[in-house]
mmCIF file of N, CA, C and O in Angstrom:
data_model
loop_
_atom_site.group_PDB
_atom_site.id
_atom_site.type_symbol
_atom_site.label_atom_id
_atom_site.label_comp_id
_atom_site.label_asym_id
_atom_site.label_seq_id
_atom_site.Cartn_x
_atom_site.Cartn_y
_atom_site.Cartn_z
ATOM 1 N N UNK A 1 0.815 -1.191 0.000
ATOM 2 C CA UNK A 1 0.000 0.000 0.000
ATOM 3 C C UNK A 1 0.857 1.252 0.000
ATOM 4 O O UNK A 1 2.072 1.217 0.162
ATOM 5 N N UNK A 2 0.195 2.368 -0.180
ATOM 6 C CA UNK A 2 0.885 3.651 -0.175
ATOM 7 C C UNK A 2 1.250 4.057 1.240
ATOM 8 O O UNK A 2 0.578 3.728 2.197
ATOM 9 N N UNK A 3 2.345 4.792 1.354
ATOM 10 C CA UNK A 3 2.760 5.323 2.641
ATOM 11 C C UNK A 3 1.806 6.430 3.067
ATOM 12 O O UNK A 3 1.324 7.190 2.234
ATOM 13 N N UNK A 4 1.538 6.574 4.380
ATOM 14 C CA UNK A 4 0.696 7.683 4.836
ATOM 15 C C UNK A 4 1.414 9.010 4.647
ATOM 16 O O UNK A 4 2.644 9.063 4.575
ATOM 17 N N UNK A 5 0.635 10.079 4.553
ATOM 18 C CA UNK A 5 1.186 11.415 4.384
ATOM 19 C C UNK A 5 1.857 11.843 5.676
ATOM 20 O O UNK A 5 1.257 11.825 6.727
ATOM 21 N N UNK A 6 3.109 12.191 5.598
ATOM 22 C CA UNK A 6 3.869 12.647 6.753
ATOM 23 C C UNK A 6 4.690 13.857 6.351
ATOM 24 O O UNK A 6 5.217 13.907 5.255
ATOM 25 N N UNK A 7 4.802 14.814 7.228
ATOM 26 C CA UNK A 7 5.775 15.879 7.023
ATOM 27 C C UNK A 7 7.007 15.429 7.787
ATOM 28 O O UNK A 7 7.064 15.500 8.995
ATOM 29 N N UNK A 8 7.950 14.921 7.067
ATOM 30 C CA UNK A 8 9.111 14.306 7.689
ATOM 31 C C UNK A 8 10.386 14.886 7.108
ATOM 32 O O UNK A 8 10.368 15.821 6.320
ATOM 33 N N UNK A 9 11.487 14.283 7.488
ATOM 34 C CA UNK A 9 12.783 14.710 6.971
ATOM 35 C C UNK A 9 12.870 14.491 5.463
ATOM 36 O O UNK A 9 13.729 15.061 4.804
ATOM 37 N N UNK A 10 11.980 13.694 4.902
ATOM 38 C CA UNK A 10 12.015 13.403 3.477
ATOM 39 C C UNK A 10 11.107 14.322 2.658
ATOM 40 O O UNK A 10 11.043 14.205 1.453
ATOM 41 N N UNK A 11 10.383 15.217 3.318
ATOM 42 C CA UNK A 11 9.506 16.148 2.611
ATOM 43 C C UNK A 11 10.348 17.252 1.978
ATOM 44 O O UNK A 11 11.316 17.715 2.563
ATOM 45 N N UNK A 12 9.988 17.677 0.746
ATOM 46 C CA UNK A 12 10.708 18.807 0.144
ATOM 47 C C UNK A 12 10.554 20.052 1.015
ATOM 48 O O UNK A 12 9.474 20.344 1.506
ATOM 49 N N UNK A 13 11.629 20.773 1.234
ATOM 50 C CA UNK A 13 11.614 21.963 2.081
ATOM 51 C C UNK A 13 12.204 23.136 1.314
ATOM 52 O O UNK A 13 13.230 23.006 0.665
ATOM 53 N N UNK A 14 11.534 24.287 1.401
ATOM 54 C CA UNK A 14 12.015 25.529 0.796
ATOM 55 C C UNK A 14 12.117 26.565 1.897
ATOM 56 O O UNK A 14 11.194 26.727 2.692
ATOM 57 N N UNK A 15 13.234 27.270 1.954
ATOM 58 C CA UNK A 15 13.433 28.325 2.948
ATOM 59 C C UNK A 15 13.712 29.622 2.207
ATOM 60 O O UNK A 15 14.537 29.658 1.298
ATOM 61 N N UNK A 16 13.004 30.693 2.588
ATOM 62 C CA UNK A 16 13.202 32.004 1.974
ATOM 63 C C UNK A 16 13.231 33.065 3.049
ATOM 64 O O UNK A 16 12.518 32.974 4.049
ATOM 65 N N UNK A 17 14.045 34.085 2.852
ATOM 66 C CA UNK A 17 14.125 35.177 3.820
ATOM 67 C C UNK A 17 12.941 36.116 3.604
ATOM 68 O O UNK A 17 12.623 36.492 2.492
ATOM 69 N N UNK A 18 12.284 36.482 4.707
ATOM 70 C CA UNK A 18 11.158 37.404 4.671
ATOM 71 C C UNK A 18 11.658 38.841 4.803
ATOM 72 O O UNK A 18 12.765 39.084 5.293
ATOM 73 N N UNK A 19 10.858 39.804 4.394
ATOM 74 C CA UNK A 19 11.226 41.220 4.470
ATOM 75 C C UNK A 19 11.494 41.661 5.904
ATOM 76 O O UNK A 19 12.327 42.527 6.139
ATOM 77 N N UNK A 20 10.811 41.058 6.876
ATOM 78 C CA UNK A 20 10.988 41.461 8.277
ATOM 79 C C UNK A 20 12.195 40.796 8.937
ATOM 80 O O UNK A 20 12.416 40.957 10.136
ATOM 81 N N UNK A 21 12.976 40.056 8.177
ATOM 82 C CA UNK A 21 14.175 39.426 8.711
ATOM 83 C C UNK A 21 13.986 37.987 9.144
ATOM 84 O O UNK A 21 14.953 37.302 9.449
ATOM 85 N N UNK A 22 12.750 37.506 9.182
ATOM 86 C CA UNK A 22 12.492 36.113 9.529
ATOM 87 C C UNK A 22 12.696 35.208 8.327
ATOM 88 O O UNK A 22 13.095 35.656 7.246
ATOM 89 N N UNK A 23 12.420 33.946 8.508
ATOM 90 C CA UNK A 23 12.541 32.973 7.433
ATOM 91 C C UNK A 23 11.222 32.252 7.244
ATOM 92 O O UNK A 23 10.613 31.793 8.208
ATOM 93 N N UNK A 24 10.791 32.156 6.005
ATOM 94 C CA UNK A 24 9.601 31.373 5.676
ATOM 95 C C UNK A 24 10.067 29.971 5.293
ATOM 96 O O UNK A 24 10.935 29.816 4.431
ATOM 97 N N UNK A 25 9.527 28.981 5.962
ATOM 98 C CA UNK A 25 9.878 27.594 5.696
ATOM 99 C C UNK A 25 8.626 26.907 5.180
ATOM 100 O O UNK A 25 7.575 26.958 5.816
ATOM 101 N N UNK A 26 8.747 26.274 4.009
ATOM 102 C CA UNK A 26 7.604 25.587 3.428
ATOM 103 C C UNK A 26 8.004 24.150 3.127
ATOM 104 O O UNK A 26 9.068 23.901 2.558
ATOM 105 N N UNK A 27 7.150 23.222 3.551
ATOM 106 C CA UNK A 27 7.386 21.800 3.316
ATOM 107 C C UNK A 27 6.103 21.179 2.807
ATOM 108 O O UNK A 27 5.007 21.664 3.088
ATOM 109 N N UNK A 28 6.238 20.110 2.054
ATOM 110 C CA UNK A 28 5.047 19.441 1.541
ATOM 111 C C UNK A 28 5.327 18.000 1.219
ATOM 112 O O UNK A 28 6.475 17.578 1.115
ATOM 113 N N UNK A 29 4.248 17.259 1.068
ATOM 114 C CA UNK A 29 4.376 15.856 0.722
ATOM 115 C C UNK A 29 3.048 15.349 0.169
ATOM 116 O O UNK A 29 1.996 15.935 0.407
ATOM 117 N N UNK A 30 3.129 14.249 -0.580
ATOM 118 C CA UNK A 30 1.940 13.600 -1.130
ATOM 119 C C UNK A 30 1.482 12.499 -0.188
ATOM 120 O O UNK A 30 2.283 11.940 0.548
ATOM 121 N N UNK A 31 0.189 12.207 -0.254
ATOM 122 C CA UNK A 31 -0.330 11.118 0.550
ATOM 123 C C UNK A 31 -1.789 10.861 0.244
ATOM 124 O O UNK A 31 -2.352 11.394 -0.719
ATOM 125 N N UNK A 32 -2.386 10.037 1.058
ATOM 126 C CA UNK A 32 -3.793 9.692 0.913
ATOM 127 C C UNK A 32 -4.668 10.852 1.385
ATOM 128 O O UNK A 32 -4.320 11.555 2.337
ATOM 129 N N UNK A 33 -5.815 11.029 0.744
ATOM 130 C CA UNK A 33 -6.725 12.135 1.046
ATOM 131 C C UNK A 33 -7.116 12.184 2.533
ATOM 132 O O UNK A 33 -7.063 13.235 3.159
ATOM 133 N N UNK A 34 -7.496 11.059 3.106
ATOM 134 C CA UNK A 34 -7.942 11.047 4.505
ATOM 135 C C UNK A 34 -6.821 11.512 5.432
ATOM 136 O O UNK A 34 -7.058 12.274 6.376
ATOM 137 N N UNK A 35 -5.601 11.068 5.175
ATOM 138 C CA UNK A 35 -4.462 11.475 5.997
ATOM 139 C C UNK A 35 -4.195 12.967 5.838
ATOM 140 O O UNK A 35 -3.934 13.669 6.811
ATOM 141 N N UNK A 36 -4.248 13.454 4.594
ATOM 142 C CA UNK A 36 -4.021 14.878 4.329
ATOM 143 C C UNK A 36 -5.066 15.753 4.985
ATOM 144 O O UNK A 36 -4.739 16.793 5.559
ATOM 145 N N UNK A 37 -6.326 15.330 4.919
ATOM 146 C CA UNK A 37 -7.393 16.115 5.538
ATOM 147 C C UNK A 37 -7.244 16.153 7.053
ATOM 148 O O UNK A 37 -7.463 17.185 7.687
ATOM 149 N N UNK A 38 -6.856 15.019 7.652
ATOM 150 C CA UNK A 38 -6.658 14.973 9.106
ATOM 151 C C UNK A 38 -5.510 15.892 9.521
ATOM 152 O O UNK A 38 -5.621 16.636 10.504
ATOM 153 N N UNK A 39 -4.421 15.871 8.763
ATOM 154 C CA UNK A 39 -3.283 16.715 9.095
ATOM 155 C C UNK A 39 -3.596 18.190 8.855
ATOM 156 O O UNK A 39 -3.208 19.050 9.654
ATOM 157 N N UNK A 40 -4.348 18.488 7.802
ATOM 158 C CA UNK A 40 -4.760 19.868 7.538
ATOM 159 C C UNK A 40 -5.594 20.402 8.708
ATOM 160 O O UNK A 40 -5.378 21.528 9.173
ATOM 161 N N UNK A 41 -6.533 19.606 9.205
ATOM 162 C CA UNK A 41 -7.352 20.028 10.345
ATOM 163 C C UNK A 41 -6.494 20.265 11.582
ATOM 164 O O UNK A 41 -6.708 21.221 12.329
ATOM 165 N N UNK A 42 -5.506 19.417 11.784
ATOM 166 C CA UNK A 42 -4.603 19.562 12.933
ATOM 167 C C UNK A 42 -3.824 20.874 12.828
ATOM 168 O O UNK A 42 -3.704 21.616 13.802
ATOM 169 N N UNK A 43 -3.304 21.172 11.647
ATOM 170 C CA UNK A 43 -2.533 22.402 11.432
ATOM 171 C C UNK A 43 -3.426 23.623 11.592
ATOM 172 O O UNK A 43 -3.033 24.604 12.229
ATOM 173 N N UNK A 44 -4.627 23.570 11.054
ATOM 174 C CA UNK A 44 -5.549 24.696 11.193
ATOM 175 C C UNK A 44 -5.920 24.925 12.652
ATOM 176 O O UNK A 44 -6.064 26.061 13.093
ATOM 177 N N UNK A 45 -6.055 23.850 13.411
ATOM 178 C CA UNK A 45 -6.331 23.983 14.845
ATOM 179 C C UNK A 45 -5.183 24.663 15.570
ATOM 180 O O UNK A 45 -5.396 25.554 16.399
ATOM 181 N N UNK A 46 -3.957 24.269 15.241
ATOM 182 C CA UNK A 46 -2.791 24.897 15.858
ATOM 183 C C UNK A 46 -2.681 26.360 15.448
ATOM 184 O O UNK A 46 -2.294 27.209 16.259
ATOM 185 N N UNK A 47 -3.027 26.673 14.197
ATOM 186 C CA UNK A 47 -2.943 28.055 13.705
ATOM 187 C C UNK A 47 -3.887 28.980 14.456
ATOM 188 O O UNK A 47 -3.631 30.176 14.561
ATOM 189 N N UNK A 48 -4.957 28.428 15.004
ATOM 190 C CA UNK A 48 -5.924 29.238 15.736
ATOM 191 C C UNK A 48 -5.597 29.423 17.207
ATOM 192 O O UNK A 48 -6.331 30.096 17.927
ATOM 193 N N UNK A 49 -4.491 28.841 17.662
ATOM 194 C CA UNK A 49 -4.123 28.926 19.081
ATOM 195 C C UNK A 49 -3.151 30.075 19.324
ATOM 196 O O UNK A 49 -2.304 30.374 18.482
ATOM 197 N N UNK A 50 -3.262 30.686 20.513
ATOM 198 C CA UNK A 50 -2.270 31.687 20.911
ATOM 199 C C UNK A 50 -1.099 30.957 21.588
ATOM 200 O O UNK A 50 -1.113 29.734 21.744
ATOM 201 N N UNK A 51 -0.076 31.716 21.986
ATOM 202 C CA UNK A 51 1.146 31.109 22.550
ATOM 203 C C UNK A 51 0.856 30.301 23.815
ATOM 204 O O UNK A 51 1.428 29.219 24.004
ATOM 205 N N UNK A 52 -0.027 30.783 24.677
ATOM 206 C CA UNK A 52 -0.357 30.055 25.908
ATOM 207 C C UNK A 52 -1.055 28.737 25.580
ATOM 208 O O UNK A 52 -0.779 27.704 26.204
ATOM 209 N N UNK A 53 -1.966 28.763 24.616
ATOM 210 C CA UNK A 53 -2.667 27.537 24.217
ATOM 211 C C UNK A 53 -1.702 26.542 23.572
ATOM 212 O O UNK A 53 -1.812 25.334 23.790
ATOM 213 N N UNK A 54 -0.758 27.036 22.779
ATOM 214 C CA UNK A 54 0.233 26.160 22.157
ATOM 215 C C UNK A 54 1.120 25.514 23.223
ATOM 216 O O UNK A 54 1.448 24.328 23.124
ATOM 217 N N UNK A 55 1.496 26.275 24.242
ATOM 218 C CA UNK A 55 2.307 25.728 25.323
ATOM 219 C C UNK A 55 1.540 24.626 26.055
ATOM 220 O O UNK A 55 2.093 23.566 26.352
ATOM 221 N N UNK A 56 0.263 24.867 26.317
ATOM 222 C CA UNK A 56 -0.570 23.869 26.986
ATOM 223 C C UNK A 56 -0.723 22.620 26.117
ATOM 224 O O UNK A 56 -0.668 21.489 26.618
ATOM 225 N N UNK A 57 -0.911 22.805 24.808
ATOM 226 C CA UNK A 57 -1.039 21.670 23.888
ATOM 227 C C UNK A 57 0.249 20.854 23.855
ATOM 228 O O UNK A 57 0.220 19.620 23.801
ATOM 229 N N UNK A 58 1.382 21.543 23.897
ATOM 230 C CA UNK A 58 2.681 20.865 23.901
ATOM 231 C C UNK A 58 2.818 20.005 25.152
ATOM 232 O O UNK A 58 3.201 18.829 25.077
ATOM 233 N N UNK A 59 2.482 20.577 26.306
ATOM 234 C CA UNK A 59 2.586 19.826 27.570
ATOM 235 C C UNK A 59 1.624 18.640 27.573
ATOM 236 O O UNK A 59 1.968 17.552 28.056
ATOM 237 N N UNK A 60 0.436 18.841 27.040
ATOM 238 C CA UNK A 60 -0.541 17.745 26.965
ATOM 239 C C UNK A 60 -0.030 16.626 26.071
ATOM 240 O O UNK A 60 -0.149 15.448 26.391
ATOM 241 N N UNK A 61 0.555 16.995 24.934
ATOM 242 C CA UNK A 61 1.094 15.994 24.001
ATOM 243 C C UNK A 61 2.245 15.224 24.642
ATOM 244 O O UNK A 61 2.394 14.027 24.415
ATOM 245 N N UNK A 62 3.054 15.906 25.455
ATOM 246 C CA UNK A 62 4.159 15.237 26.163
ATOM 247 C C UNK A 62 3.659 14.132 27.081
ATOM 248 O O UNK A 62 4.328 13.116 27.251
ATOM 249 N N UNK A 63 2.494 14.344 27.676
ATOM 250 C CA UNK A 63 1.939 13.374 28.633
ATOM 251 C C UNK A 63 1.279 12.178 27.944
ATOM 252 O O UNK A 63 1.070 11.150 28.577
ATOM 253 N N UNK A 64 0.958 12.318 26.669
ATOM 254 C CA UNK A 64 0.272 11.229 25.966
ATOM 255 C C UNK A 64 1.245 10.101 25.648
ATOM 256 O O UNK A 64 2.398 10.349 25.302
ATOM 257 N N UNK A 65 0.771 8.845 25.729
ATOM 258 C CA UNK A 65 1.641 7.744 25.301
ATOM 259 C C UNK A 65 1.856 7.834 23.792
ATOM 260 O O UNK A 65 0.978 8.271 23.048
ATOM 261 N N UNK A 66 3.036 7.467 23.363
ATOM 262 C CA UNK A 66 3.348 7.529 21.932
ATOM 263 C C UNK A 66 2.599 6.440 21.205
ATOM 264 O O UNK A 66 2.637 5.275 21.582
ATOM 265 N N UNK A 67 1.896 6.826 20.142
ATOM 266 C CA UNK A 67 1.103 5.892 19.347
ATOM 267 C C UNK A 67 1.901 5.503 18.108
ATOM 268 O O UNK A 67 2.020 6.270 17.170
ATOM 269 N N UNK A 68 2.455 4.304 18.127
ATOM 270 C CA UNK A 68 3.274 3.840 17.001
ATOM 271 C C UNK A 68 2.462 3.696 15.721
ATOM 272 O O UNK A 68 2.999 3.750 14.637
ATOM 273 N N UNK A 69 1.146 3.535 15.845
ATOM 274 C CA UNK A 69 0.302 3.359 14.675
ATOM 275 C C UNK A 69 -0.323 4.648 14.180
ATOM 276 O O UNK A 69 -1.221 4.624 13.353
ATOM 277 N N UNK A 70 0.132 5.803 14.672
ATOM 278 C CA UNK A 70 -0.462 7.084 14.283
ATOM 279 C C UNK A 70 -0.343 7.294 12.790
ATOM 280 O O UNK A 70 0.694 7.040 12.194
ATOM 281 N N UNK A 71 -1.425 7.772 12.180
ATOM 282 C CA UNK A 71 -1.462 7.947 10.731
ATOM 283 C C UNK A 71 -0.716 9.198 10.301
ATOM 284 O O UNK A 71 0.049 9.178 9.346
ATOM 285 N N UNK A 72 -0.908 10.317 10.999
ATOM 286 C CA UNK A 72 -0.352 11.574 10.508
ATOM 287 C C UNK A 72 1.013 11.921 11.067
ATOM 288 O O UNK A 72 1.756 12.657 10.448
ATOM 289 N N UNK A 73 1.373 11.431 12.220
ATOM 290 C CA UNK A 73 2.652 11.785 12.806
ATOM 291 C C UNK A 73 2.721 13.231 13.271
ATOM 292 O O UNK A 73 3.791 13.762 13.490
ATOM 293 N N UNK A 74 1.570 13.904 13.375
ATOM 294 C CA UNK A 74 1.539 15.325 13.749
ATOM 295 C C UNK A 74 1.482 15.466 15.253
ATOM 296 O O UNK A 74 0.441 15.675 15.836
ATOM 297 N N UNK A 75 2.628 15.330 15.903
ATOM 298 C CA UNK A 75 2.671 15.397 17.348
ATOM 299 C C UNK A 75 3.472 16.572 17.844
ATOM 300 O O UNK A 75 3.214 17.719 17.485
ATOM 301 N N UNK A 76 4.464 16.274 18.676
ATOM 302 C CA UNK A 76 5.266 17.314 19.308
ATOM 303 C C UNK A 76 5.978 18.215 18.312
ATOM 304 O O UNK A 76 6.065 19.420 18.514
ATOM 305 N N UNK A 77 6.512 17.652 17.256
ATOM 306 C CA UNK A 77 7.272 18.450 16.286
ATOM 307 C C UNK A 77 6.444 19.552 15.667
ATOM 308 O O UNK A 77 6.891 20.697 15.558
ATOM 309 N N UNK A 78 5.230 19.230 15.267
ATOM 310 C CA UNK A 78 4.354 20.220 14.643
ATOM 311 C C UNK A 78 3.951 21.303 15.647
ATOM 312 O O UNK A 78 3.941 22.495 15.319
ATOM 313 N N UNK A 79 3.653 20.898 16.878
ATOM 314 C CA UNK A 79 3.307 21.876 17.915
ATOM 315 C C UNK A 79 4.512 22.773 18.195
ATOM 316 O O UNK A 79 4.372 23.982 18.351
ATOM 317 N N UNK A 80 5.706 22.186 18.228
ATOM 318 C CA UNK A 80 6.916 22.960 18.493
ATOM 319 C C UNK A 80 7.157 24.000 17.401
ATOM 320 O O UNK A 80 7.518 25.142 17.685
ATOM 321 N N UNK A 81 6.940 23.624 16.148
ATOM 322 C CA UNK A 81 7.081 24.582 15.045
ATOM 323 C C UNK A 81 6.074 25.710 15.224
ATOM 324 O O UNK A 81 6.411 26.886 15.076
ATOM 325 N N UNK A 82 4.831 25.376 15.547
ATOM 326 C CA UNK A 82 3.797 26.397 15.749
ATOM 327 C C UNK A 82 4.178 27.336 16.890
ATOM 328 O O UNK A 82 3.938 28.545 16.815
ATOM 329 N N UNK A 83 4.791 26.804 17.943
ATOM 330 C CA UNK A 83 5.204 27.629 19.090
ATOM 331 C C UNK A 83 6.315 28.601 18.707
ATOM 332 O O UNK A 83 6.364 29.719 19.204
ATOM 333 N N UNK A 84 7.222 28.170 17.843
ATOM 334 C CA UNK A 84 8.377 28.992 17.480
ATOM 335 C C UNK A 84 8.083 29.967 16.341
ATOM 336 O O UNK A 84 8.840 30.901 16.119
ATOM 337 N N UNK A 85 6.994 29.732 15.634
ATOM 338 C CA UNK A 85 6.656 30.565 14.481
ATOM 339 C C UNK A 85 6.215 31.958 14.922
ATOM 340 O O UNK A 85 5.576 32.120 15.956
ATOM 341 N N UNK A 86 6.564 32.954 14.104
ATOM 342 C CA UNK A 86 6.171 34.332 14.406
ATOM 343 C C UNK A 86 4.790 34.669 13.853
ATOM 344 O O UNK A 86 4.227 35.703 14.171
ATOM 345 N N UNK A 87 4.268 33.791 13.007
ATOM 346 C CA UNK A 87 2.927 33.934 12.436
ATOM 347 C C UNK A 87 2.233 32.578 12.546
ATOM 348 O O UNK A 87 2.903 31.553 12.641
ATOM 349 N N UNK A 88 0.896 32.548 12.496
ATOM 350 C CA UNK A 88 0.208 31.249 12.524
ATOM 351 C C UNK A 88 0.632 30.370 11.341
ATOM 352 O O UNK A 88 0.923 30.868 10.256
ATOM 353 N N UNK A 89 0.685 29.060 11.573
ATOM 354 C CA UNK A 89 0.980 28.133 10.495
ATOM 355 C C UNK A 89 -0.078 28.259 9.407
ATOM 356 O O UNK A 89 -1.243 28.543 9.690
ATOM 357 N N UNK A 90 0.326 28.042 8.163
ATOM 358 C CA UNK A 90 -0.606 28.048 7.032
ATOM 359 C C UNK A 90 -0.431 26.738 6.280
ATOM 360 O O UNK A 90 0.685 26.239 6.139
ATOM 361 N N UNK A 91 -1.528 26.175 5.809
ATOM 362 C CA UNK A 91 -1.459 24.910 5.076
ATOM 363 C C UNK A 91 -2.473 24.896 3.954
ATOM 364 O O UNK A 91 -3.539 25.508 4.060
ATOM 365 N N UNK A 92 -2.112 24.210 2.878
ATOM 366 C CA UNK A 92 -3.034 24.013 1.759
ATOM 367 C C UNK A 92 -3.015 22.546 1.365
ATOM 368 O O UNK A 92 -2.005 21.860 1.507
ATOM 369 N N UNK A 93 -4.143 22.092 0.859
ATOM 370 C CA UNK A 93 -4.287 20.717 0.400
ATOM 371 C C UNK A 93 -4.694 20.764 -1.062
ATOM 372 O O UNK A 93 -5.713 21.356 -1.405
ATOM 373 N N UNK A 94 -3.882 20.171 -1.932
ATOM 374 C CA UNK A 94 -4.157 20.164 -3.372
ATOM 375 C C UNK A 94 -4.542 18.769 -3.819
ATOM 376 O O UNK A 94 -3.884 17.784 -3.471
ATOM 377 N N UNK A 95 -5.597 18.682 -4.596
ATOM 378 C CA UNK A 95 -6.103 17.417 -5.118
ATOM 379 C C UNK A 95 -5.204 16.941 -6.253
ATOM 380 O O UNK A 95 -4.957 17.674 -7.206
ATOM 381 N N UNK A 96 -4.710 15.710 -6.163
ATOM 382 C CA UNK A 96 -3.881 15.132 -7.217
ATOM 383 C C UNK A 96 -4.652 14.096 -8.033
ATOM 384 O O UNK A 96 -4.086 13.444 -8.893
ATOM 385 N N UNK A 97 -5.926 13.953 -7.750
ATOM 386 C CA UNK A 97 -6.748 12.967 -8.458
ATOM 387 C C UNK A 97 -6.889 11.698 -7.649
ATOM 388 O O UNK A 97 -5.977 11.291 -6.936
ATOM 389 N N UNK A 98 -8.050 11.104 -7.736
ATOM 390 C CA UNK A 98 -8.316 9.894 -6.958
ATOM 391 C C UNK A 98 -8.260 10.200 -5.485
ATOM 392 O O UNK A 98 -8.821 11.177 -5.019
ATOM 393 N N UNK A 99 -7.556 9.386 -4.760
ATOM 394 C CA UNK A 99 -7.424 9.572 -3.308
ATOM 395 C C UNK A 99 -6.094 10.209 -2.920
ATOM 396 O O UNK A 99 -5.724 10.219 -1.755
ATOM 397 N N UNK A 100 -5.359 10.746 -3.881
ATOM 398 C CA UNK A 100 -4.056 11.342 -3.612
ATOM 399 C C UNK A 100 -4.161 12.865 -3.487
ATOM 400 O O UNK A 100 -4.891 13.509 -4.229
ATOM 401 N N UNK A 101 -3.426 13.426 -2.526
ATOM 402 C CA UNK A 101 -3.383 14.869 -2.307
ATOM 403 C C UNK A 101 -1.940 15.288 -2.041
ATOM 404 O O UNK A 101 -1.079 14.461 -1.744
ATOM 405 N N UNK A 102 -1.703 16.596 -2.158
ATOM 406 C CA UNK A 102 -0.417 17.177 -1.780
ATOM 407 C C UNK A 102 -0.690 18.208 -0.710
ATOM 408 O O UNK A 102 -1.467 19.141 -0.912
ATOM 409 N N UNK A 103 -0.072 18.038 0.457
ATOM 410 C CA UNK A 103 -0.220 18.971 1.564
ATOM 411 C C UNK A 103 1.025 19.836 1.645
ATOM 412 O O UNK A 103 2.142 19.328 1.654
ATOM 413 N N UNK A 104 0.820 21.138 1.700
ATOM 414 C CA UNK A 104 1.903 22.099 1.835
ATOM 415 C C UNK A 104 1.696 22.886 3.124
ATOM 416 O O UNK A 104 0.592 23.357 3.389
ATOM 417 N N UNK A 105 2.757 23.013 3.923
ATOM 418 C CA UNK A 105 2.696 23.725 5.190
ATOM 419 C C UNK A 105 3.747 24.821 5.186
ATOM 420 O O UNK A 105 4.885 24.594 4.787
ATOM 421 N N UNK A 106 3.348 26.028 5.657
ATOM 422 C CA UNK A 106 4.259 27.166 5.698
ATOM 423 C C UNK A 106 4.321 27.725 7.108
ATOM 424 O O UNK A 106 3.294 27.924 7.769
ATOM 425 N N UNK A 107 5.553 27.963 7.566
ATOM 426 C CA UNK A 107 5.785 28.577 8.872
ATOM 427 C C UNK A 107 6.784 29.708 8.693
ATOM 428 O O UNK A 107 7.726 29.589 7.911
ATOM 429 N N UNK A 108 6.588 30.803 9.409
ATOM 430 C CA UNK A 108 7.546 31.905 9.406
ATOM 431 C C UNK A 108 8.220 31.902 10.767
ATOM 432 O O UNK A 108 7.586 32.048 11.797
ATOM 433 N N UNK A 109 9.530 31.705 10.742
ATOM 434 C CA UNK A 109 10.324 31.579 11.963
ATOM 435 C C UNK A 109 11.193 32.821 12.128
ATOM 436 O O UNK A 109 11.785 33.282 11.205
#
């Protein structure tokens, strides 16, 4: 079967300098539609949190047992990026036909 959609070390990454001196980091990967939609919802949820809520989410995630069978892999790393970002995370999901999608995530650090 196809691998689940993960933003991992193998995802293409683009880094560009922003006008305000920060760096925009964009990563993306292909995967199954259900996995992409779940990860998109997770990113959108994090984008709506303030710094205190992100800190609380990080601590909560630390207390959870690690789920080896997790489909999206969107755990501590994604929350940590959201905490360090100077702007809310942004994500888009592009239809590749059938059940395949491309998820792109952008963070400004």
